[in-house]
């Protein structure tokens, strides 16, 4: 089992003591212990149960101002880890030591464990609901309970930790009709309980819309991005709000604080206590905080870590995160919330005269430039307020920043897509091209 209280483990204190004795003027230890219990279904049947554990320790130290980072997984030989970090420090340039200090908060554990039997039952229920309507469909699924304990300790008196338990599921329904192959996927990430009926109904809705293949319209049309697909747009916006991109002059919003950058209906924020991606502190030990990045279309703030904040002449916003154990903290988001509008997905569809729905796409989104060209993996044509069928071999192109200034309607159906909480939305002026039109 994962230790829920890393304070019982003296490894961190031992590493800090060895680092100082070896000549470092400052050091920190970041520990992560995880336990995962996934349940796998294949071709409609329970395939296997697994239990996997992982333990990682990252030591970061400074000697003569030069940083060194070393990582170990599983059992750790403390002296060897310290020596590796010291050796790497000789290769780096001197820098300002960025460490929080003299702070020992107590954070409550987040989430609750769920028995494997519950995961199995939820998986069977979702598959049964889908196959009741479409018995020819093959379902693959992954239902999982993950526990992760994080602890961060340094030589300046910081010691913070918490345990996070999250539940997640992913269900894919594969439908083969002659030469036509269709895969519809959906999932959830929550704390405490998952809703197999909701996942199944979302997949059933997509299967119903896809029963008929139709030709896609061409030209500049309104495009509805479902909450599942809208994350492609928000990935670009998250990059533009990154303080590091501002320093490097890569963000198009470098000098736009207090100015309008998108439609007035859009308000974007982060919330340390919202949803399954809530987080009490970042990987530098700074408490996370609520932030409004864009309010009613007007740019309010950027997010940053300690180093980036200093370069921007401001404090850290509590957004210093490590992409992995072997990386230094860098500006990152733990959750990203788009304030919903009103109306269901059905209401949005009924408001469209002619257009398409993007639900799943092939390939990545745009870079920070905002320009994108995506192939639709799963999309539908809307005609006079109704979905008339699935479109194939269709591409959508445009610019994220331009599209979000031409927002037609924002839905009230917000849901978590990864760590992004977003509703469906309709934007205008995108280019739609299809080989079969």
Coordinates of C-alpha atoms in Angstrom, one line a residue:
X1 CA 0.0 0.0 0.0
X2 CA 1.0 3.6 -0.6
X3 CA 2.0 5.4 2.6
X4 CA -0.5 8.1 3.2
X5 CA 1.9 9.9 5.5
X6 CA 5.3 10.4 4.1
X7 CA 6.3 12.1 7.3
X8 CA 6.9 8.6 8.6
X9 CA 9.6 8.1 6.0
X10 CA 12.9 9.6 7.0
X11 CA 14.5 9.4 3.5
X12 CA 13.7 13.1 2.7
X13 CA 15.4 14.3 5.9
X14 CA 18.3 12.0 5.3
X15 CA 18.8 13.4 1.8
X16 CA 18.7 17.0 3.0
X17 CA 21.2 16.4 5.7
X18 CA 23.6 14.6 3.3
X19 CA 23.3 17.4 0.8
X20 CA 24.3 20.1 3.3
X21 CA 27.1 18.0 4.7
X22 CA 28.4 17.5 1.1
X23 CA 28.7 21.2 0.5
X24 CA 25.2 22.3 -0.8
X25 CA 23.9 25.6 0.5
X26 CA 20.2 24.6 -0.1
X27 CA 18.3 21.5 -1.1
X28 CA 14.8 20.2 -1.6
X29 CA 13.3 16.7 -1.9
X30 CA 10.1 16.0 -3.9
X31 CA 8.5 12.5 -3.3
X32 CA 5.7 10.9 -5.1
X33 CA 4.1 7.5 -4.1
X34 CA 1.3 6.1 -6.2
X35 CA -1.0 3.1 -6.3
X36 CA -3.2 2.3 -9.2
X37 CA -5.9 -0.4 -9.5
X38 CA -7.2 -0.5 -13.1
X39 CA -9.9 -2.8 -14.3
X40 CA -9.8 -3.7 -18.0
X41 CA -12.7 -4.8 -20.3
X42 CA -12.1 -6.0 -23.9
X43 CA -14.7 -7.0 -26.5
X44 CA -17.5 -6.5 -23.9
X45 CA -16.0 -8.7 -21.3
X46 CA -13.9 -8.3 -18.2
X47 CA -10.3 -9.0 -19.3
X48 CA -8.1 -8.4 -16.2
X49 CA -7.5 -6.7 -12.9
X50 CA -4.2 -5.1 -12.1
X51 CA -2.4 -3.4 -9.2
X52 CA 0.6 -1.3 -9.8
X53 CA 2.7 0.9 -7.5
X54 CA 5.4 3.5 -8.2
X55 CA 7.7 5.5 -6.0
X56 CA 9.8 8.4 -7.1
X57 CA 12.2 10.7 -5.3
X58 CA 13.7 13.9 -6.8
X59 CA 16.6 15.7 -5.1
X60 CA 17.4 19.3 -6.2
X61 CA 20.3 21.1 -4.6
X62 CA 22.4 24.2 -5.1
X63 CA 26.2 24.3 -4.6
X64 CA 27.8 27.7 -5.2
X65 CA 24.5 28.7 -6.7
X66 CA 24.7 26.0 -9.3
X67 CA 21.6 23.7 -9.4
X68 CA 21.8 19.9 -9.7
X69 CA 18.9 17.5 -10.0
X70 CA 18.9 13.7 -9.6
X71 CA 16.0 11.2 -9.6
X72 CA 15.5 7.7 -8.3
X73 CA 12.6 5.3 -8.5
X74 CA 11.9 2.6 -6.0
X75 CA 14.6 2.0 -3.5
X76 CA 17.0 4.9 -3.0
X77 CA 20.7 4.9 -2.2
X78 CA 20.9 8.4 -0.5
X79 CA 24.6 9.1 -0.9
X80 CA 24.6 8.1 -4.6
X81 CA 21.6 10.4 -5.2
X82 CA 23.3 13.3 -3.5
X83 CA 26.6 12.7 -5.5
X84 CA 24.7 12.6 -8.8
X85 CA 23.0 15.9 -8.1
X86 CA 26.3 17.5 -7.0
X87 CA 28.1 16.3 -10.2
X88 CA 25.4 17.7 -12.4
X89 CA 25.5 21.0 -10.6
X90 CA 29.1 21.6 -11.9
X91 CA 27.6 21.7 -15.5
X92 CA 25.1 24.4 -14.8
X93 CA 25.3 28.2 -14.5
X94 CA 24.8 29.9 -11.2
X95 CA 21.2 31.1 -10.5
X96 CA 19.1 32.6 -7.7
X97 CA 17.9 29.9 -5.3
X98 CA 14.1 29.8 -5.5
X99 CA 12.8 28.0 -2.4
X100 CA 9.8 28.6 -0.1
X101 CA 10.7 28.5 3.6
X102 CA 9.5 28.0 7.1
X103 CA 6.1 26.7 6.2
X104 CA 4.5 23.4 7.4
X105 CA 0.8 23.5 6.5
X106 CA -1.6 20.6 7.1
X107 CA -3.7 19.7 4.1
X108 CA -6.6 17.2 4.2
X109 CA -6.5 14.2 1.9
X110 CA -8.7 14.5 -1.2
X111 CA -11.1 11.8 -2.5
X112 CA -12.0 8.4 -1.3
X113 CA -10.9 4.9 -2.3
X114 CA -13.4 2.6 -4.1
X115 CA -13.3 -1.1 -4.1
X116 CA -12.3 -3.0 -7.2
X117 CA -15.8 -4.7 -7.1
X118 CA -17.4 -1.3 -7.6
X119 CA -15.2 -0.6 -10.7
X120 CA -16.1 -3.9 -12.2
X121 CA -19.8 -3.4 -11.6
X122 CA -19.7 0.1 -13.1
X123 CA -17.9 -1.2 -16.2
X124 CA -20.4 -4.0 -16.7
X125 CA -23.3 -1.6 -16.3
X126 CA -22.0 0.9 -18.9
X127 CA -21.3 -1.8 -21.4
X128 CA -24.7 -3.4 -20.9
X129 CA -26.5 -0.1 -21.5
X130 CA -24.6 0.4 -24.7
X131 CA -25.2 -3.1 -26.1
X132 CA -28.8 -3.1 -25.1
X133 CA -29.3 -0.5 -27.9
X134 CA -26.5 -1.6 -30.2
X135 CA -25.8 -5.3 -29.6
X136 CA -23.3 -5.4 -32.6
X137 CA -21.0 -2.9 -30.9
X138 CA -17.8 -4.1 -29.2
X139 CA -16.8 -2.2 -26.1
X140 CA -13.4 -1.7 -24.6
X141 CA -13.0 0.0 -21.2
X142 CA -10.7 1.0 -18.4
X143 CA -12.0 1.8 -14.9
X144 CA -9.4 2.9 -12.4
X145 CA -8.8 4.1 -8.8
X146 CA -5.6 6.0 -8.3
X147 CA -4.0 7.1 -5.1
X148 CA -1.1 9.5 -5.1
X149 CA 0.8 10.9 -2.1
X150 CA 3.0 13.9 -2.7
X151 CA 5.5 15.4 -0.2
X152 CA 7.8 18.4 -0.7
X153 CA 10.5 19.2 1.9
X154 CA 13.4 21.6 1.8
X155 CA 16.3 23.0 4.0
X156 CA 14.5 26.3 4.6
X157 CA 11.8 24.7 6.7
X158 CA 9.1 23.8 4.1
X159 CA 7.3 20.5 4.6
X160 CA 3.9 19.9 2.9
X161 CA 2.1 16.8 1.7
X162 CA -1.3 15.4 0.8
X163 CA -2.9 12.3 -0.7
X164 CA -5.2 12.5 -3.7
X165 CA -7.5 9.7 -4.7
X166 CA -9.2 10.0 -8.1
X167 CA -11.5 7.7 -10.1
X168 CA -11.4 7.6 -13.9
X169 CA -13.0 5.6 -16.7
X170 CA -12.6 5.4 -20.4
X171 CA -15.1 3.6 -22.6
X172 CA -14.7 3.1 -26.4
X173 CA -17.5 1.6 -28.5
X174 CA -16.4 0.1 -31.9
X175 CA -19.0 -0.3 -34.6
X176 CA -18.0 -2.1 -37.9
X177 CA -20.5 -1.8 -40.8
X178 CA -19.0 -3.4 -43.9
X179 CA -16.1 -1.1 -44.8
X180 CA -17.2 1.6 -42.4
X181 CA -15.5 1.6 -39.0
X182 CA -16.7 3.9 -36.2
X183 CA -15.1 4.4 -32.8
X184 CA -16.9 6.5 -30.2
X185 CA -15.2 7.1 -26.9
X186 CA -16.0 9.0 -23.7
X187 CA -14.9 9.0 -20.1
X188 CA -15.0 10.6 -16.7
X189 CA -12.6 11.7 -14.0
X190 CA -14.1 12.2 -10.6
X191 CA -13.6 11.8 -6.8
X192 CA -15.8 9.5 -4.8
X193 CA -18.1 8.0 -7.5
X194 CA -18.3 7.5 -11.3
X195 CA -21.5 7.6 -13.3
X196 CA -21.6 4.7 -15.8
X197 CA -25.1 5.6 -17.0
X198 CA -23.9 9.1 -18.0
X199 CA -20.9 7.8 -19.9
X200 CA -23.1 5.2 -21.7
X201 CA -25.8 7.7 -22.6
X202 CA -23.2 10.1 -24.1
X203 CA -21.8 7.3 -26.3
X204 CA -25.4 6.1 -27.3
X205 CA -26.2 9.7 -28.4
X206 CA -23.1 9.7 -30.7
X207 CA -23.9 6.3 -32.1
X208 CA -27.4 7.4 -32.9
X209 CA -26.2 10.5 -34.7
X210 CA -23.7 8.3 -36.7
X211 CA -26.2 5.8 -38.0
X212 CA -26.2 7.6 -41.4
X213 CA -23.2 9.0 -43.2
X214 CA -23.9 12.3 -45.0
X215 CA -22.0 14.7 -47.2
X216 CA -20.3 17.6 -45.4
X217 CA -21.0 21.2 -46.5
X218 CA -18.0 23.2 -47.6
X219 CA -17.0 26.8 -47.0
X220 CA -17.0 29.1 -44.0
X221 CA -19.5 27.8 -41.5
X222 CA -20.5 27.8 -37.9
X223 CA -18.7 24.9 -36.1
X224 CA -19.9 23.5 -32.8
X225 CA -17.1 22.0 -30.6
X226 CA -18.5 19.7 -28.0
X227 CA -17.1 19.9 -24.5
X228 CA -14.9 16.9 -25.4
X229 CA -13.5 18.6 -28.5
X230 CA -13.3 22.2 -27.2
X231 CA -10.1 21.4 -25.3
X232 CA -8.2 21.9 -28.6
X233 CA -9.1 25.6 -28.5
X234 CA -8.2 26.0 -24.8
X235 CA -4.8 24.4 -25.1
X236 CA -3.7 27.4 -27.2
X237 CA -5.1 29.8 -24.7
X238 CA -3.4 28.1 -21.8
X239 CA -0.1 28.6 -23.6
X240 CA -0.8 32.2 -24.3
X241 CA -1.5 32.8 -20.5
X242 CA 1.8 31.2 -19.5
X243 CA 4.1 33.8 -17.9
X244 CA 7.2 32.1 -19.5
X245 CA 5.7 32.7 -23.0
X246 CA 5.2 36.3 -22.0
X247 CA 8.8 36.8 -21.0
X248 CA 9.9 35.2 -24.3
X249 CA 7.6 37.4 -26.2
X250 CA 5.9 34.4 -27.8
X251 CA 2.4 35.1 -26.4
X252 CA 0.3 37.4 -28.6
X253 CA -1.0 39.0 -25.4
X254 CA 2.3 40.4 -24.0
X255 CA 1.0 44.0 -23.8
X256 CA -2.8 43.2 -23.6
X257 CA -3.5 43.3 -19.8
X258 CA -6.7 45.2 -19.3
X259 CA -7.7 44.9 -23.0
X260 CA -10.3 42.7 -24.8
X261 CA -8.8 39.6 -26.3
X262 CA -11.9 37.5 -27.0
X263 CA -15.7 37.5 -26.9
X264 CA -17.4 39.2 -23.9
X265 CA -19.2 36.0 -23.0
X266 CA -16.0 34.3 -22.1
X267 CA -14.5 34.2 -18.5
X268 CA -11.6 31.9 -17.8
X269 CA -10.1 31.0 -14.4
X270 CA -8.5 28.5 -12.2
X271 CA -9.9 27.3 -8.8
X272 CA -7.8 25.3 -6.3
X273 CA -10.9 23.6 -4.9
X274 CA -12.8 22.8 -8.1
X275 CA -13.4 19.4 -9.4
X276 CA -11.2 16.3 -9.5
X277 CA -8.1 18.3 -10.4
X278 CA -8.1 20.5 -7.3
X279 CA -4.7 21.0 -5.8
X280 CA -3.6 22.6 -2.5
X281 CA 0.0 23.5 -3.4
X282 CA 2.3 23.5 -6.5
X283 CA 5.6 21.7 -6.9
X284 CA 7.5 24.6 -5.3
X285 CA 5.3 24.4 -2.1
X286 CA 3.4 27.6 -2.9
X287 CA -0.3 27.4 -2.0
X288 CA -2.4 27.4 -5.1
X289 CA -4.9 30.3 -5.5
X290 CA -8.0 31.2 -7.4
X291 CA -7.2 33.3 -10.4
X292 CA -9.3 35.0 -13.1
X293 CA -7.3 35.1 -16.3
X294 CA -9.9 36.5 -18.6
X295 CA -13.1 38.2 -17.4
X296 CA -15.9 39.0 -19.9
X297 CA -13.3 38.8 -22.7
X298 CA -10.8 41.1 -21.0
X299 CA -7.3 39.8 -20.1
X300 CA -6.6 40.1 -16.4
X301 CA -3.5 38.0 -15.5
X302 CA -0.9 35.4 -16.4
X303 CA 0.2 32.4 -14.4
X304 CA 3.8 31.9 -13.3
X305 CA 6.2 30.0 -11.0
X306 CA 8.6 31.6 -8.6
X307 CA 11.3 32.3 -11.2
X308 CA 8.9 33.6 -13.9
X309 CA 7.1 35.7 -11.3
X310 CA 10.3 37.4 -10.3
X311 CA 11.2 38.1 -13.9
X312 CA 7.7 39.6 -14.3
X313 CA 8.1 41.7 -11.1
X314 CA 5.3 39.8 -9.3
X315 CA 4.9 36.9 -6.9
X316 CA 4.4 33.3 -7.9
X317 CA 0.7 32.5 -8.6
X318 CA 1.2 29.0 -7.2
X319 CA 1.6 27.5 -10.7
X320 CA 5.1 26.0 -10.6
X321 CA 4.7 22.4 -11.7
X322 CA 7.1 19.6 -12.8
X323 CA 6.3 18.0 -16.1
X324 CA 7.9 14.9 -14.6
X325 CA 10.2 14.0 -11.7
X326 CA 13.3 14.7 -13.7
X327 CA 12.3 18.3 -14.6
X328 CA 12.5 21.6 -12.9
X329 CA 9.3 23.4 -11.9
X330 CA 7.9 25.5 -14.8
X331 CA 4.6 27.5 -15.1
X332 CA 1.7 25.1 -15.5
X333 CA -2.0 24.8 -14.7
X334 CA -3.7 22.3 -12.4
X335 CA -7.2 23.1 -13.6
X336 CA -8.7 25.5 -16.1
X337 CA -12.3 26.6 -16.0
X338 CA -14.4 28.2 -18.7
X339 CA -17.5 29.7 -17.2
X340 CA -20.5 28.1 -18.8
X341 CA -23.2 29.9 -20.7
X342 CA -26.8 28.6 -20.9
X343 CA -28.6 25.9 -22.7
X344 CA -27.9 22.2 -23.3
X345 CA -26.0 20.7 -26.2
X346 CA -29.4 20.1 -27.9
X347 CA -30.2 23.8 -27.5
X348 CA -27.0 24.7 -29.2
X349 CA -27.7 22.3 -32.1
X350 CA -31.2 23.7 -32.5
X351 CA -29.8 27.2 -32.8
X352 CA -27.8 26.3 -35.9
X353 CA -29.2 26.5 -39.4
X354 CA -26.3 24.9 -41.2
X355 CA -23.0 23.8 -39.8
X356 CA -21.0 20.9 -38.4
X357 CA -20.3 19.4 -35.0
X358 CA -16.7 18.4 -34.0
X359 CA -16.7 15.7 -31.3
X360 CA -13.4 13.8 -31.9
X361 CA -10.4 14.8 -34.0
X362 CA -7.3 13.4 -35.4
X363 CA -3.9 15.0 -34.8
X364 CA -3.0 17.7 -32.4
X365 CA -4.3 21.2 -32.1
X366 CA -2.6 24.5 -32.8
X367 CA 0.6 25.9 -31.4
X368 CA 0.8 29.2 -29.7
X369 CA 0.3 31.0 -33.1
X370 CA -3.3 29.8 -32.9
X371 CA -3.4 28.5 -36.5
X372 CA -4.9 25.0 -36.8
X373 CA -6.0 22.5 -39.4
X374 CA -7.6 19.4 -38.0
X375 CA -9.1 16.2 -39.5
X376 CA -12.4 15.3 -38.0
X377 CA -12.4 11.8 -36.5
X378 CA -16.0 12.0 -35.4
X379 CA -18.3 14.8 -36.5
X380 CA -21.8 15.5 -37.7
X381 CA -23.7 17.7 -40.0
X382 CA -26.4 20.0 -38.7
X383 CA -29.2 21.1 -41.0
X384 CA -32.0 23.4 -39.8
X385 CA -31.4 22.7 -36.2
X386 CA -31.1 18.9 -36.4
X387 CA -28.2 16.4 -36.7
X388 CA -28.7 14.6 -40.0
X389 CA -25.7 12.3 -39.9
X390 CA -22.0 11.7 -39.6
X391 CA -19.5 13.5 -41.8
X392 CA -16.3 11.8 -43.0
X393 CA -13.1 12.9 -44.7
X394 CA -13.7 16.4 -43.5
X395 CA -11.2 19.1 -42.3
X396 CA -11.7 22.2 -40.2
X397 CA -9.1 25.1 -40.3
X398 CA -8.8 28.5 -38.8
X399 CA -7.2 30.5 -36.0
X400 CA -8.1 29.9 -32.3
X401 CA -7.8 33.6 -31.3
X402 CA -10.0 34.7 -34.2
X403 CA -12.5 32.0 -33.6
X404 CA -12.9 32.9 -29.9
X405 CA -13.6 36.5 -30.9
X406 CA -16.4 35.2 -33.2
X407 CA -18.2 33.2 -30.5
X408 CA -21.8 32.5 -31.6
X409 CA -23.1 30.7 -28.5
X410 CA -21.7 29.2 -25.3
X411 CA -23.4 26.2 -23.8
X412 CA -24.3 25.4 -20.2
X413 CA -23.1 21.8 -20.5
X414 CA -19.7 22.2 -19.0
X415 CA -17.8 19.0 -18.2
X416 CA -14.2 18.0 -17.4
X417 CA -12.0 17.1 -20.4
X418 CA -8.8 16.2 -18.7
X419 CA -8.1 19.2 -16.3
X420 CA -10.1 21.6 -18.5
X421 CA -13.7 22.3 -17.4
X422 CA -15.4 23.5 -20.6
X423 CA -18.9 23.7 -22.1
X424 CA -19.7 23.1 -25.8
X425 CA -19.5 26.3 -27.9
X426 CA -20.3 27.5 -31.4
X427 CA -17.8 29.7 -33.3
X428 CA -18.1 31.2 -36.7
X429 CA -15.9 31.8 -39.6
X430 CA -13.9 28.5 -39.7
X431 CA -13.2 26.9 -43.0
X432 CA -14.7 23.5 -43.6
X433 CA -13.5 21.3 -46.5
X434 CA -14.5 17.8 -47.4
X435 CA -13.3 15.4 -50.1
X436 CA -16.8 14.0 -50.6
X437 CA -18.8 17.2 -51.1

